[in-house]
Coordinates of C-alpha atoms and ligand atoms in Angstrom, one line a residue:
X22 CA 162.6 106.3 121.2
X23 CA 164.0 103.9 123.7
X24 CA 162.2 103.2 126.7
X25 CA 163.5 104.9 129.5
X26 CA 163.6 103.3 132.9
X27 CA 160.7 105.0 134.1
X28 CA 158.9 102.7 132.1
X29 CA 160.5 99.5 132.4
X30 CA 158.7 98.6 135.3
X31 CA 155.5 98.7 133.8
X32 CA 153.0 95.2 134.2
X33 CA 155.5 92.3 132.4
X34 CA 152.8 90.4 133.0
X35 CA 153.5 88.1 129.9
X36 CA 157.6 87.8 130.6
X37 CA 156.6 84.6 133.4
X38 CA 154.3 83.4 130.9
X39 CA 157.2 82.4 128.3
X40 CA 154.8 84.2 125.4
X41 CA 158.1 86.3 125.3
X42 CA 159.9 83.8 123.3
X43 CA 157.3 82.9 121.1
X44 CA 157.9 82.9 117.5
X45 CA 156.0 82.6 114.3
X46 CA 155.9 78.8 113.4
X47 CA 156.3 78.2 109.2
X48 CA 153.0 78.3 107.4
X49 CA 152.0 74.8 108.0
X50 CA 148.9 75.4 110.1
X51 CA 148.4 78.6 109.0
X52 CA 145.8 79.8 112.0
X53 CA 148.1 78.8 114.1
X54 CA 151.1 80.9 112.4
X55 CA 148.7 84.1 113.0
X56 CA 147.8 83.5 116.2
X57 CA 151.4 82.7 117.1
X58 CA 152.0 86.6 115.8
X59 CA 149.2 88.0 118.1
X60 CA 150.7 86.5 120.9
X61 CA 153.9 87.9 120.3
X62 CA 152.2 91.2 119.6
X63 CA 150.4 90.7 122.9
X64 CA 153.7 90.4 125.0
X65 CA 154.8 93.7 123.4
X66 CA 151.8 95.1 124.0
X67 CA 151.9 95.0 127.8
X68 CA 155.6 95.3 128.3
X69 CA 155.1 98.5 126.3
X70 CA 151.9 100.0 126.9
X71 CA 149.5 98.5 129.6
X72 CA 150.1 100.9 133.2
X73 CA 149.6 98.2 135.8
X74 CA 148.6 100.6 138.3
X75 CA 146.2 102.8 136.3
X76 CA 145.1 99.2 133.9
X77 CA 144.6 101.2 131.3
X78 CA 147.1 101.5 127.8
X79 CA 149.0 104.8 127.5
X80 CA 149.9 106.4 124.5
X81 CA 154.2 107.6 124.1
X82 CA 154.9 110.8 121.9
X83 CA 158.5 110.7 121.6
X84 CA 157.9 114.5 120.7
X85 CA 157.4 115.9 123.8
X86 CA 158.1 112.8 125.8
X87 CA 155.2 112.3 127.5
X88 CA 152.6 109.2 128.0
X89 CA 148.6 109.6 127.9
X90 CA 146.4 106.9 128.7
X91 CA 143.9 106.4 127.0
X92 CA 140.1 105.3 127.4
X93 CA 137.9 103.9 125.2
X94 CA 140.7 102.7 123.2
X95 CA 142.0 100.7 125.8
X96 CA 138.6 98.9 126.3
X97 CA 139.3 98.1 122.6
X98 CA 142.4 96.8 123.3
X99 CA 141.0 94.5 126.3
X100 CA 138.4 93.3 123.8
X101 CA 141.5 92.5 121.1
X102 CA 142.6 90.2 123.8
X103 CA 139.3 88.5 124.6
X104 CA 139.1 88.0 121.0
X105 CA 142.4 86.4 121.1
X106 CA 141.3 84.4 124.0
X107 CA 138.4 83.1 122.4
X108 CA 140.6 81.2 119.4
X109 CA 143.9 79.9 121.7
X110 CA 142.5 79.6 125.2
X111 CA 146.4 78.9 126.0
X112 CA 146.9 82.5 126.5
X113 CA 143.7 82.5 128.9
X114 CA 146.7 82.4 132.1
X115 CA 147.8 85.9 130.4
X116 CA 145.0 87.6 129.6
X117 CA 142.9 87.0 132.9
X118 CA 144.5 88.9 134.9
X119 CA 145.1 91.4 132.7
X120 CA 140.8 91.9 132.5
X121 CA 140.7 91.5 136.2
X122 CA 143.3 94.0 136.2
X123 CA 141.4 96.3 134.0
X124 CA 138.2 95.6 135.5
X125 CA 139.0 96.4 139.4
X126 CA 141.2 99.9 138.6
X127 CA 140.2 101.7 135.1
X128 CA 137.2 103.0 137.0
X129 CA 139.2 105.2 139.6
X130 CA 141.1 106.4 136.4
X131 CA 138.4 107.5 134.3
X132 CA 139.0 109.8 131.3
X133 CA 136.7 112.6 129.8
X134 CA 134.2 112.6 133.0
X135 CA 131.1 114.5 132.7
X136 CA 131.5 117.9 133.4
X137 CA 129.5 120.2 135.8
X138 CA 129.1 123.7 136.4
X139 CA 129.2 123.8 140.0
X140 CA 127.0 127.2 141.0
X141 CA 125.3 126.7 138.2
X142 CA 126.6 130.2 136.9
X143 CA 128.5 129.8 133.9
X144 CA 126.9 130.5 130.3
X145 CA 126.9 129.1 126.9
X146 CA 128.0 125.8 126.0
X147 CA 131.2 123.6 127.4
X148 CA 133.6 125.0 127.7
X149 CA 130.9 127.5 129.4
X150 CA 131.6 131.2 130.4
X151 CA 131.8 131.6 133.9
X152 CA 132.3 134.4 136.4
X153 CA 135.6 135.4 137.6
X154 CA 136.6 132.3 140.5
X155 CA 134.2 129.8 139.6
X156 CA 136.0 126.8 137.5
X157 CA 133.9 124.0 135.9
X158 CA 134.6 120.5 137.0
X159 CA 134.6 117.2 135.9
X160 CA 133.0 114.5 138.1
X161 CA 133.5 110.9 138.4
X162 CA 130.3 109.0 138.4
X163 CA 132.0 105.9 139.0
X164 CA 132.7 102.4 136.8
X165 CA 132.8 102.9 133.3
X166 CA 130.4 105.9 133.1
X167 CA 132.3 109.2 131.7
X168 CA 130.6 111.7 129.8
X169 CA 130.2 109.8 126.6
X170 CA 127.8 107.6 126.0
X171 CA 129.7 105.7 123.0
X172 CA 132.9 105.1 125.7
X173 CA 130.5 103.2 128.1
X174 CA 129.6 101.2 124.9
X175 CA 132.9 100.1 124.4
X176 CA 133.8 99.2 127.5
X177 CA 130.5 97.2 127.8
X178 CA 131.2 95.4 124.9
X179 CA 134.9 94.8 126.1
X180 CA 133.2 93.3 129.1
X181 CA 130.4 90.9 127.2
X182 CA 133.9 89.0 125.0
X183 CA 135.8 89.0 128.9
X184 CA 132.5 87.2 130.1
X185 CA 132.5 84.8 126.5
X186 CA 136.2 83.7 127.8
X187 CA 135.5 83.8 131.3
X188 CA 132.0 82.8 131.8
X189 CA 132.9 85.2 134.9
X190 CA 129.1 87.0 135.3
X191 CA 130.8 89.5 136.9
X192 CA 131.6 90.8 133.5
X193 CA 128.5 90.2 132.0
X194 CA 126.4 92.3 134.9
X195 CA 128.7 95.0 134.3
X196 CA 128.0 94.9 130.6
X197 CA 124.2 95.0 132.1
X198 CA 124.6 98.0 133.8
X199 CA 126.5 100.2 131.3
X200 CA 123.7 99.2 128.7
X201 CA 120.8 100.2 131.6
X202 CA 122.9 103.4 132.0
X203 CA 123.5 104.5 128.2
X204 CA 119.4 103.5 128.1
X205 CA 118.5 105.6 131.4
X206 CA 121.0 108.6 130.6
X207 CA 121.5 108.8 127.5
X208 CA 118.2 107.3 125.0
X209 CA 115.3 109.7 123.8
X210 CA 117.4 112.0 121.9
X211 CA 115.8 114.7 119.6
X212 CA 116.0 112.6 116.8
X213 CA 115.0 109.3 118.8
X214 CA 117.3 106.9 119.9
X215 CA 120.8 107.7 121.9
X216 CA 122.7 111.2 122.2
X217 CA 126.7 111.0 121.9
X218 CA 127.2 112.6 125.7
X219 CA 126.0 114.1 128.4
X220 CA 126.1 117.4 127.1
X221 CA 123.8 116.2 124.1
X222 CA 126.4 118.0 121.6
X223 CA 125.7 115.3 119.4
X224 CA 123.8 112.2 117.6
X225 CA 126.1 109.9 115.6
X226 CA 125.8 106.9 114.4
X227 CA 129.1 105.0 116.2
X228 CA 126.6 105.7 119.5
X229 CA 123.9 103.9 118.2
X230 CA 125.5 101.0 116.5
X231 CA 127.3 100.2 120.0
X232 CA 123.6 100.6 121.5
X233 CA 122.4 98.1 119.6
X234 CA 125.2 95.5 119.5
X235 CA 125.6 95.8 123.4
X236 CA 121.9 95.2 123.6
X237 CA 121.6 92.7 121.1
X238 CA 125.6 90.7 122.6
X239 CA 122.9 91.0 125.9
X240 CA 120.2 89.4 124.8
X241 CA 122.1 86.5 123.5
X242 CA 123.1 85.9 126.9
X243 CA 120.8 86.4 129.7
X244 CA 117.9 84.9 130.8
X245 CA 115.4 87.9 129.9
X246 CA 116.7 88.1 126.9
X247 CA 113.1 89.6 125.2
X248 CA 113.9 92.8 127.1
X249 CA 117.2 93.1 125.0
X250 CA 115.7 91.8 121.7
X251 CA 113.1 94.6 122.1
X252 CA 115.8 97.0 122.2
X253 CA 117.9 95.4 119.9
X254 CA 115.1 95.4 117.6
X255 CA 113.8 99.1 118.1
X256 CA 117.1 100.2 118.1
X257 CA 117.8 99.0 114.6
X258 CA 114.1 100.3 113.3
X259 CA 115.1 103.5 114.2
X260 CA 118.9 102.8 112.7
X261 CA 117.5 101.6 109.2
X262 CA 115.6 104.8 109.0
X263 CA 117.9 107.7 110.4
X264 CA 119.3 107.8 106.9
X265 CA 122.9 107.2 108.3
X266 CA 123.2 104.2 106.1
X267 CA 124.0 105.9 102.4
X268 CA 122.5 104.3 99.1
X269 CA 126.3 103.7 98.4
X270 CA 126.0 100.9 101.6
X271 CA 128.7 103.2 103.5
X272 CA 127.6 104.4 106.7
X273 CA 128.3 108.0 107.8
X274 CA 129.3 109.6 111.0
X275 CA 126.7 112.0 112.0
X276 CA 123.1 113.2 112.0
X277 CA 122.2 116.6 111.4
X278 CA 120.8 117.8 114.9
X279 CA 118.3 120.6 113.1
X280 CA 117.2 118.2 110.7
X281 CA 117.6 114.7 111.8
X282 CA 119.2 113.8 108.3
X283 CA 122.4 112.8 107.8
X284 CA 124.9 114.5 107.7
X285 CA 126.6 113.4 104.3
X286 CA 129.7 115.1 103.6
X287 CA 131.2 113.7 107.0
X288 CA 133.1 111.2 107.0
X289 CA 132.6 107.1 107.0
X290 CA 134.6 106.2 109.0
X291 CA 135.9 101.9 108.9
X292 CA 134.6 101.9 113.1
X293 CA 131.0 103.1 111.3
X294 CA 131.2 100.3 109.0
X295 CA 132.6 97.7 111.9
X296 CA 130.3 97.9 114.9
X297 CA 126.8 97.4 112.9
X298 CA 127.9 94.1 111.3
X299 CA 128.6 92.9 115.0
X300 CA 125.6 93.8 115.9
X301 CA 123.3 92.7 113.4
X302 CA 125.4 89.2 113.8
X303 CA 124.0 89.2 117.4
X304 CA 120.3 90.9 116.5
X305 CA 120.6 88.0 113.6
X306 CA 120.5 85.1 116.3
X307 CA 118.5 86.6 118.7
X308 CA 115.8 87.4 116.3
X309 CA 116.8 85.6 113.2
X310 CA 115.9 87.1 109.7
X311 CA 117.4 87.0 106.9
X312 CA 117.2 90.4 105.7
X313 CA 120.0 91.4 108.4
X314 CA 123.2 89.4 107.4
X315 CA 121.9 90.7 104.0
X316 CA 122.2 94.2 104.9
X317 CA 125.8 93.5 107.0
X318 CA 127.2 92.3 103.7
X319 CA 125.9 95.3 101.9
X320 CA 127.9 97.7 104.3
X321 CA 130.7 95.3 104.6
X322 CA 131.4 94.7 100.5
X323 CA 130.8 98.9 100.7
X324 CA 133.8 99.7 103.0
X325 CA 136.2 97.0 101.2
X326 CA 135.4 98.8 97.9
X327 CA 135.7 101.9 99.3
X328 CA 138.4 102.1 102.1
X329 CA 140.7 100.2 100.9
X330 CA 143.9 101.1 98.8
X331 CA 144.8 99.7 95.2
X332 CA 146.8 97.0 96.7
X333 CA 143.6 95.8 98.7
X334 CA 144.9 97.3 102.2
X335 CA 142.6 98.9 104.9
X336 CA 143.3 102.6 105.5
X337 CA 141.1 105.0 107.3
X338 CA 138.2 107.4 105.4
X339 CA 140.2 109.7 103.3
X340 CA 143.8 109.3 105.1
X341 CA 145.8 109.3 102.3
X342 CA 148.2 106.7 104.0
X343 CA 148.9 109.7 106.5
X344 CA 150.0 107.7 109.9
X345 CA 149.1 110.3 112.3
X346 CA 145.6 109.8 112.5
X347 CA 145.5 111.8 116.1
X348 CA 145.0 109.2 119.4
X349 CA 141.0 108.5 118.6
X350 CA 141.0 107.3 114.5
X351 CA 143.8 104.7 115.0
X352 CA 141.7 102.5 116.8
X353 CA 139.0 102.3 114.2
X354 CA 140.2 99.6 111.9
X355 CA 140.6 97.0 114.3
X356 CA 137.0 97.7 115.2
X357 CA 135.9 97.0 111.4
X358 CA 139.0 93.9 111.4
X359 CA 137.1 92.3 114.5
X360 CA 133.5 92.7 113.4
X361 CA 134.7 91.3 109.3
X362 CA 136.3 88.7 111.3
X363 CA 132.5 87.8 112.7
X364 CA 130.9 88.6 109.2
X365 CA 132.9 86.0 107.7
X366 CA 132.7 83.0 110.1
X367 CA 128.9 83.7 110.1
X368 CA 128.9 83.9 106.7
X369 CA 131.5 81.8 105.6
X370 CA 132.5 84.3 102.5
X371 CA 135.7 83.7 101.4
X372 CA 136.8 87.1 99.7
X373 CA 136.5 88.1 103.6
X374 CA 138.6 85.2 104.6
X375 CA 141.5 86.6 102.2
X376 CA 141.1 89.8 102.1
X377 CA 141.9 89.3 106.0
X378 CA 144.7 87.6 105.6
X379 CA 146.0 89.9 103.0
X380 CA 146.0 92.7 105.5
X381 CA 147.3 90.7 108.6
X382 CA 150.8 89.7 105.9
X383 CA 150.5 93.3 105.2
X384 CA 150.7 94.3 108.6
X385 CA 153.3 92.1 110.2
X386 CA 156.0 92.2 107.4
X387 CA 155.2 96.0 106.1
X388 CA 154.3 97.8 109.9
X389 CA 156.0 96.2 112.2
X390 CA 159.2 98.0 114.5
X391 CA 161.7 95.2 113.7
X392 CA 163.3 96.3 116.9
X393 CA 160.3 96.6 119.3
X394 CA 157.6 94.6 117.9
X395 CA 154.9 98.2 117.8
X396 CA 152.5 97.8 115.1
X397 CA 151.7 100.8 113.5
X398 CA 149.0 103.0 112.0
X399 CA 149.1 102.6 108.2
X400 CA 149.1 98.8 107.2
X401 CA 151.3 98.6 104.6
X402 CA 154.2 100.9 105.9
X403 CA 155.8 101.5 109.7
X404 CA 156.4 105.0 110.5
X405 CA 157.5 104.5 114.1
X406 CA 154.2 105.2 116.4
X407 CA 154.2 104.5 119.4
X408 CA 150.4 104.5 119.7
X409 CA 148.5 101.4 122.0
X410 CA 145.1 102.2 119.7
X411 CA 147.0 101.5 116.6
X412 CA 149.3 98.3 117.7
X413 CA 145.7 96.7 119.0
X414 CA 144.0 97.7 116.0
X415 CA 146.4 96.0 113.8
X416 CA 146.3 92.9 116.1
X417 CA 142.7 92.6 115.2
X418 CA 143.9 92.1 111.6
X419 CA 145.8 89.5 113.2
X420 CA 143.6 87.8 115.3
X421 CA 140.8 87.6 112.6
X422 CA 143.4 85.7 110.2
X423 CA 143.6 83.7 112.8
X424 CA 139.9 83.4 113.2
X425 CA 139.3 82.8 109.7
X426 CA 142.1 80.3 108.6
Ligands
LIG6 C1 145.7 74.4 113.5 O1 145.9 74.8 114.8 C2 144.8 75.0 115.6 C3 145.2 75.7 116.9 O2 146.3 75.0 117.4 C4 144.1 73.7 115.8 O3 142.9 73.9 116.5 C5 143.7 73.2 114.4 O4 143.1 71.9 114.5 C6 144.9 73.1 113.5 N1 144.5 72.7 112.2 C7 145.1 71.9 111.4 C8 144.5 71.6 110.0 O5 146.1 71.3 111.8
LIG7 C1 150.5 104.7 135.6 O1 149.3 105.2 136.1 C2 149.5 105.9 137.4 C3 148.1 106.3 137.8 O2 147.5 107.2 136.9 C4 150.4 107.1 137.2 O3 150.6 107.7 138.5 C5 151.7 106.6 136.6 O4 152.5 107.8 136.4 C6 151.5 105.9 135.3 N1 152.7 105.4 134.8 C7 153.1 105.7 133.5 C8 154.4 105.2 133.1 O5 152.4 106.3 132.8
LIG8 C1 152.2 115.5 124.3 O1 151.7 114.3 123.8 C2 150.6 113.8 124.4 C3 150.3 112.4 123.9 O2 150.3 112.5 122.5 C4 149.4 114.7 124.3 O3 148.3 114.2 125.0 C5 149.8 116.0 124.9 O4 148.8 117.0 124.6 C6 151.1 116.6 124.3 N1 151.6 117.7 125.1 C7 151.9 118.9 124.5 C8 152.3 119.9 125.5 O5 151.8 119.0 123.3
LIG9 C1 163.4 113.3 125.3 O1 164.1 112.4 126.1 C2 165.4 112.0 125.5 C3 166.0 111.0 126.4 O2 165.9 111.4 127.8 C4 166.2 113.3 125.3 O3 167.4 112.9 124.6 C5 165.5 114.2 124.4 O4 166.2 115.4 124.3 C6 164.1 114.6 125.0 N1 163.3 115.3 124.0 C7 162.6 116.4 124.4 C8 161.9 117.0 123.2 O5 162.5 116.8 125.5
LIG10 C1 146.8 77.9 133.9 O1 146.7 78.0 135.3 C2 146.2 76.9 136.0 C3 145.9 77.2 137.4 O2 147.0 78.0 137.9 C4 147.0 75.6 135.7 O3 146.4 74.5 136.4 C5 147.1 75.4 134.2 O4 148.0 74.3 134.0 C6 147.6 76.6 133.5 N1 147.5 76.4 132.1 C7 148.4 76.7 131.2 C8 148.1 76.5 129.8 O5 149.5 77.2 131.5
LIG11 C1 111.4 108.3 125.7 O1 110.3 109.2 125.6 C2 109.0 108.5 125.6 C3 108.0 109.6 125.3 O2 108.1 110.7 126.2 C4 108.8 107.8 126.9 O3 107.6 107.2 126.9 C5 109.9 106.8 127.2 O4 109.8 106.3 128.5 C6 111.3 107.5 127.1 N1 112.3 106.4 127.1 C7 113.3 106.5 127.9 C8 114.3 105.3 127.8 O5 113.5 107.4 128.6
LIG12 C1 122.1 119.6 119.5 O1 120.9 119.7 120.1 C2 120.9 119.9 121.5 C3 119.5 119.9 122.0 O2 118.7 120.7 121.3 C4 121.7 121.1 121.9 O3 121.9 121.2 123.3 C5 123.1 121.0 121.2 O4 123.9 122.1 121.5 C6 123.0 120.8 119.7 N1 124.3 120.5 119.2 C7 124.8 121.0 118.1 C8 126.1 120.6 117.6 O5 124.1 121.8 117.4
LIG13 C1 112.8 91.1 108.7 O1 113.3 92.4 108.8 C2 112.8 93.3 107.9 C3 113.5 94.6 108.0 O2 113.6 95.0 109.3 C4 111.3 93.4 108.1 O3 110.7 94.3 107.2 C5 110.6 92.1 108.0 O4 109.2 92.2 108.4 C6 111.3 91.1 109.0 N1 110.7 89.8 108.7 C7 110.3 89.0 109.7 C8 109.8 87.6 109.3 O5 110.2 89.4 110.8
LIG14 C1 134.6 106.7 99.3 O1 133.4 107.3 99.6 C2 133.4 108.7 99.6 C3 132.2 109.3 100.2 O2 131.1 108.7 99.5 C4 133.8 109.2 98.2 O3 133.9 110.6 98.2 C5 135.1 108.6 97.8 O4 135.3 108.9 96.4 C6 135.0 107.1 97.9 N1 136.3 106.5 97.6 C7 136.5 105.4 96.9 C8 138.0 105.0 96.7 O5 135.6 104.7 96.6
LIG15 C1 153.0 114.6 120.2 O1 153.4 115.8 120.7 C2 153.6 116.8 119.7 C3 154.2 118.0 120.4 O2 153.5 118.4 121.6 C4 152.2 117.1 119.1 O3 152.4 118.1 118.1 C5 151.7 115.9 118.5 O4 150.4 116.1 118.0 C6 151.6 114.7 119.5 N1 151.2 113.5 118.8 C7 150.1 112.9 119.1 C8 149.8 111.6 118.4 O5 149.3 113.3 120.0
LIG16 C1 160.0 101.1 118.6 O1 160.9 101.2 117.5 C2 160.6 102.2 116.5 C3 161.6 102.1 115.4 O2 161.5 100.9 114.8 C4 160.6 103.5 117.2 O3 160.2 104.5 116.3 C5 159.7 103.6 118.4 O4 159.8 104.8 119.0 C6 160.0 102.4 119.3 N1 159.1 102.4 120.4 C7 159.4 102.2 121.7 C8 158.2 102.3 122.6 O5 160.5 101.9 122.0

């Protein structure tokens, strides 16, 4: 669709900045060349997607013509551009505002709040029974607290690569507090370790990899930082033996809450395989052994072999090159893009290094709106999305080659 005028006002933050006319250079310096295409997918980004008022990234289904914003994925998207930051610190006069942007309003616009039942009448589970008159609510707990525990893991992640770019501790003591929260709230589950939410519906393991990278991306960068390794360190005790890790080196979504074993017909999903290598990066420097970059390739090589397609493309567990993934599962590659990009510099493996920069070709000359700039949801073909979690995602694709080359 074309956007309409109610949306043309929307945060240009990037049109003063000149990014706007930036433009792939040849291949000559060829990190350069990719990071020339995620600034140019930044500027779309924001003129598109990024609400100014609300600082979170909305969603457009030209369907039924309406906008969503969305959550946890925009924290992902905040941490695409920190990432971004991190290798062309020219973009720094962009993206700061946009995280002090983020940082001062998401809260008041918090998504998916924990919900209450207010005369502590209804029955059942959410979405509870209740009486005739009384209505559950949702209440806002303030900063990036919502009813899920995993969304405050994002978010405190997002925060720990704005402080890496920043060195603004602002960022890094709300990183501190989401971690003490998701610890105070949420750890201690039936079978140890964190619940998904509030409602303690759920253990998975996307909960407890962000747990541990958050506490482990912590450690690495306070002062008490043997609080944070124990944690770090506990945490992945208790991940090693949960069983979500398969012999095959895949990792899989959830446990079984009657049995604590996993649950292995869900799916594996590439965020389950992303988030663990991040953090056993972090755990790896804060209490170094060798046994964990081991184990990262292990579930890295895993979720190359298995999610990729026959041309050596990325897709999501068992998509079938379907682009609508929903507004949750398009975010997930760029969470497995960003944490191979890490893998690989640590490592210095260079089937990651091209398999990267495989996908990022892939991705801008394959699914890419040669009239808008949107990156899309399936790397290899554009189907017209107009979906914030999927352009971001594919810009960590972009980023990494950058990263890597
Ligand atoms: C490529 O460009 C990057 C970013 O401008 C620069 O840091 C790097 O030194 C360049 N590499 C070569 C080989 O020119
Ligand atoms: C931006 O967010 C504000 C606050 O939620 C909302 O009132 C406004 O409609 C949003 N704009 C768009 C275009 O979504
Ligand atoms: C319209 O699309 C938005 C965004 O995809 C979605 O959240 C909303 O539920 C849809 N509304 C209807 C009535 O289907
Ligand atoms: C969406 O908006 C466009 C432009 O205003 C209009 O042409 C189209 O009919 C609308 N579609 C729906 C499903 O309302
Ligand atoms: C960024 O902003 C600062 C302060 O406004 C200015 O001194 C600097 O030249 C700018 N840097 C770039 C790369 O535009
Ligand atoms: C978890 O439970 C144990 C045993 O009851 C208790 O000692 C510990 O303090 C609890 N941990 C948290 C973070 O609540
Ligand atoms: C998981 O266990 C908790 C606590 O026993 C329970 O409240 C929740 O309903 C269970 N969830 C499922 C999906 O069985
Ligand atoms: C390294 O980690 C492994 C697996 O967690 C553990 O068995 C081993 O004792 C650790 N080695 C050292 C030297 O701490
Ligand atoms: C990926 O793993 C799933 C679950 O183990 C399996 O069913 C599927 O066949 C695998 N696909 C490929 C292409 O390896
Ligand atoms: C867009 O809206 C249509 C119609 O309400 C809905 O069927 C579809 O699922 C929505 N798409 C997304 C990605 O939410
Ligand atoms: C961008 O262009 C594509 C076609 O290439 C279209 O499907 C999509 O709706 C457009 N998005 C916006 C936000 O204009």
């Amino acid at each position: 669709m074309v956007l309409s005028n109610k949306f043309r006002h929307l945060a240009l933050l990037l049109t003063a900045s000149g990014l706007a006319s930036a433009a792939p250079a040849a291949y000559g310096n060829l990190s350069k060349h990719y990071a020339l295409e995620a600034i140019q997918a930044t500027n779309t980004l924001q003129k598109l997607f990024y609400n100014g008022t609300s600082g979170l990234y909305f969603a457009i289904n030209s369907t039924n013509n309406s906008t969503a914003p969305v959550w946890w994925n925009s924290a992902n998207c905040i941490t695409t551009l920190a990432d971004l930051t991190a290798i062309d610190g020219s973009v720094s006069n962009t993206t700061n505002p946009i995280f002090a942007n983020s940082f001062e309003n998401a809260p008041a616009y918090v998504l998916n709040q924990k919900k209450i039942d207010p005369q502590n009448t209804c029955i059942g589970q959410w979405p509870w029974t209740c009486p005739p008159g009384v209505e559950p609510e949702e209440i806002t707990p303030g900063g990036f607290d919502n009813d899920f525990f995993d969304d405050a893991g994002w978010w405190g992640l997002a925060w720990v690569s704005v402080f890496d770019v920043t060195q603004d501790e602002t960022y890094l003591n709300q990183a501190v507090d989401i971690f003490n929260r998701m610890l105070s709230e949420g750890y201690n589950a039936t079978c140890g370790a964190m619940w998904w939410n509030k409602e303690h519906e759920q253990q998975n393991a996307i909960t407890n990899e962000l747990f541990l990278s958050l506490a482990a991306h912590i450690g690495n960068r306070v002062d008490n930082s043997d609080y944070y390794r124990g944690w770090a360190t506990k945490q992945w005790d208790w991940f090693q033996n949960s069983g979500l890790i398969q012999p095959s080196g895949l990792v899989v979504d959830t446990l079984n809450n009657a049995t604590c074993q996993a649950n292995t017909n869900d799916p594996s999903f590439s965020y389950n395989q992303g988030v663990i290598l991040g953090g056993l990066i972090e755990l790896n420097k804060l209490d170094p052994n060798g046994t964990y970059i081991d184990i990262a390739n292990t579930i890295a090589k895993a979720a190359i072999a298995n999610l990729s397609d026959a041309n050596g493309i990325l897709t999501e567990f068992n998509s079938n090159g379907n682009p609508d993934l929903g507004l949750d599962l398009p975010t997930f590659k760029g969470v497995f893009a960003r944490n191979l990009q890490f893998l690989q510099q640590e490592t210095k493996d260079s089937s990651y290094a091209s398999y990267i920069r495989k996908n990022a070709d892939s991705i801008w000359n394959t699914d890419r709106s040669t009239i808008n700039g949107t990156l899309g949801t399936v790397w290899d073909q554009y189907f017209g999305q107009d979906l914030p979690q999927g352009h971001c995602a594919a810009m960590d694709m972009l980023v990494a080659a950058a990263a890597v080359s």
